[in-house]
Amino acid sequence: MRSVLVWEAQLLDKEEKQQCVYDIALKPDGSMVIIASGSKLLAYDTDGKLLQSLKGHSDTVYCVSFSKDGQRFASGGADKQVIIWTSKLEGILRYSHHDAIQCLSYNPVSDQLASCACSDFGLWSPEQKSVSKHRVSVRITSCSWTCDGMLLAIGLVNGCISLRGRV
């Protein structure tokens, strides 16, 4: 595949200092990109037009992930909060972990969200009223679902990988 630049932007804070991009997620239909930078999320269309700056986190936002249908996305960060947003850029649900959120991943089949903090991970779905949380003994650094949504892989700072099956 050949790569052709469509647009690029330099993110700056109020003092005109460069901002780190911690994570980025494309809406599955390619119409929007969400960028985690500083304590906010930036929603752009794919032509590079800033649609909205989303403020819901009180500290650095580390991760963002879209659901398979693009109707919602989730963000998580250093404030220990996970926020579920609609594709219309409205925050609809918030839940917390005991530590900073390290990564998020939507199940590609069921729309279940895995949210991983330093010492635990949570599973949330639109159908359930609560988040089921599971402790781990080592810091989580990454997570990913299989294409069939049956297994969740969790990467740990000590080099171990934990595979979890759906029940």
XYZ file of C-alpha atoms in Angstrom:
167
model
C 0.000 0.000 0.000
C 1.207 3.470 -0.813
C 0.737 6.137 1.820
C -0.526 9.574 0.816
C -0.803 12.406 3.353
C -4.435 13.537 3.692
C -3.855 16.089 6.479
C -1.739 16.652 9.543
C -1.921 18.965 12.509
C 0.395 20.042 15.315
C -1.379 20.006 18.665
C -0.472 22.912 20.923
C -1.551 23.841 24.447
C -2.576 27.330 25.629
C 1.088 28.351 25.974
C 1.788 27.160 22.396
C 3.786 24.128 23.608
C 3.599 20.885 21.659
C 1.179 18.320 23.081
C 1.675 14.566 23.136
C -0.815 12.368 21.270
C -1.380 9.443 23.656
C -3.873 7.567 21.520
C -5.981 7.939 18.392
C -9.077 6.122 17.130
C -10.805 6.233 13.770
C -14.551 5.805 13.565
C -15.129 2.553 11.637
C -16.824 4.358 8.720
C -13.804 6.688 8.396
C -15.783 9.886 9.045
C -14.179 10.940 12.349
C -10.959 10.651 14.289
C -10.713 11.042 18.078
C -7.364 12.104 19.533
C -6.361 11.758 23.200
C -4.081 14.683 24.020
C -3.524 16.222 27.433
C -6.696 16.182 29.523
C -9.046 16.377 26.560
C -10.220 14.559 23.502
C -10.192 16.246 20.121
C -12.762 15.189 17.531
C -11.789 15.888 13.907
C -13.446 14.975 10.658
C -11.093 13.175 8.304
C -10.621 16.336 6.252
C -8.831 17.857 9.260
C -11.608 20.118 10.547
C -11.800 20.254 14.354
C -15.372 19.303 15.238
C -15.149 19.648 18.998
C -12.825 19.582 21.987
C -14.300 17.206 24.569
C -13.682 17.906 28.227
C -14.658 15.216 30.669
C -11.387 14.045 32.170
C -9.575 15.886 34.948
C -6.118 14.531 34.055
C -4.223 13.128 31.067
C -6.284 10.963 28.690
C -4.240 7.901 27.711
C -6.558 5.851 25.544
C -9.588 5.931 23.270
C -11.461 3.190 21.394
C -14.494 3.062 19.058
C -17.181 0.397 19.164
C -17.548 -1.738 16.023
C -20.656 0.130 14.847
C -19.154 3.557 15.564
C -22.173 4.582 17.653
C -20.033 5.072 20.764
C -16.444 5.354 21.874
C -14.703 5.208 25.226
C -11.848 7.173 26.758
C -9.744 6.537 29.837
C -6.850 8.189 31.601
C -4.821 9.173 34.619
C -7.928 10.374 36.490
C -8.937 6.663 36.833
C -12.120 7.348 34.847
C -13.616 5.654 31.811
C -16.136 7.754 29.893
C -18.488 6.300 27.284
C -19.343 8.863 24.583
C -21.909 8.800 21.772
C -20.920 9.388 18.167
C -22.654 12.785 18.615
C -19.834 13.594 21.098
C -21.956 13.420 24.268
C -20.693 11.721 27.426
C -23.361 9.224 28.522
C -21.712 7.078 31.201
C -18.740 7.259 33.518
C -17.157 4.624 35.740
C -13.909 4.416 37.663
C -11.062 2.068 38.466
C -8.626 2.200 41.410
C -5.699 3.216 39.158
C -5.006 5.090 35.924
C -6.562 3.547 32.819
C -3.837 2.059 30.600
C -5.808 0.798 27.592
C -9.296 0.193 26.198
C -10.585 -2.258 23.627
C -14.111 -2.875 22.328
C -15.053 -6.462 21.553
C -15.538 -6.601 17.753
C -18.618 -8.849 18.053
C -20.537 -7.957 21.216
C -19.618 -4.300 21.827
C -18.338 -5.274 25.286
C -15.640 -2.863 26.447
C -12.478 -4.020 28.208
C -10.978 -1.214 30.285
C -7.581 -1.961 31.784
C -6.084 -0.052 34.691
C -2.757 -0.705 36.397
C -4.057 -3.393 38.767
C -7.408 -4.540 37.355
C -9.533 -4.735 34.244
C -13.231 -4.131 33.804
C -15.794 -5.475 31.370
C -18.781 -3.305 30.453
C -21.480 -3.713 27.839
C -24.445 -1.534 26.856
C -26.841 -4.200 28.200
C -25.488 -4.409 31.737
C -25.955 -1.946 34.562
C -22.563 -2.453 36.199
C -18.932 -3.131 35.342
C -17.457 -6.493 36.302
C -13.899 -5.951 37.542
C -11.099 -8.463 37.863
C -7.864 -7.926 39.825
C -4.434 -8.787 38.448
C -1.188 -8.949 40.394
C 0.993 -7.150 37.837
C 0.557 -3.854 35.946
C -1.454 -4.131 32.727
C 0.066 -2.433 29.693
C -2.110 -3.542 26.747
C -5.212 -5.467 25.702
C -6.818 -6.793 22.528
C -9.771 -8.994 21.508
C -9.690 -11.751 18.892
C -11.734 -11.081 15.724
C -14.430 -13.518 16.868
C -14.656 -11.754 20.253
C -14.097 -14.970 22.203
C -10.696 -14.182 23.759
C -9.283 -11.102 25.455
C -5.486 -10.892 25.564
C -3.955 -8.781 28.325
C -0.275 -7.800 28.268
C 1.522 -7.310 31.563
C 4.602 -5.261 32.429
C 6.500 -8.386 33.564
C 6.343 -9.877 30.052
C 3.418 -12.204 30.751
C 0.315 -12.473 28.636
C -3.055 -13.397 30.102
C -5.704 -14.842 27.781
C -9.258 -14.607 29.082
C -12.234 -16.448 27.591
C -15.773 -15.107 27.487
C -18.354 -16.743 29.682
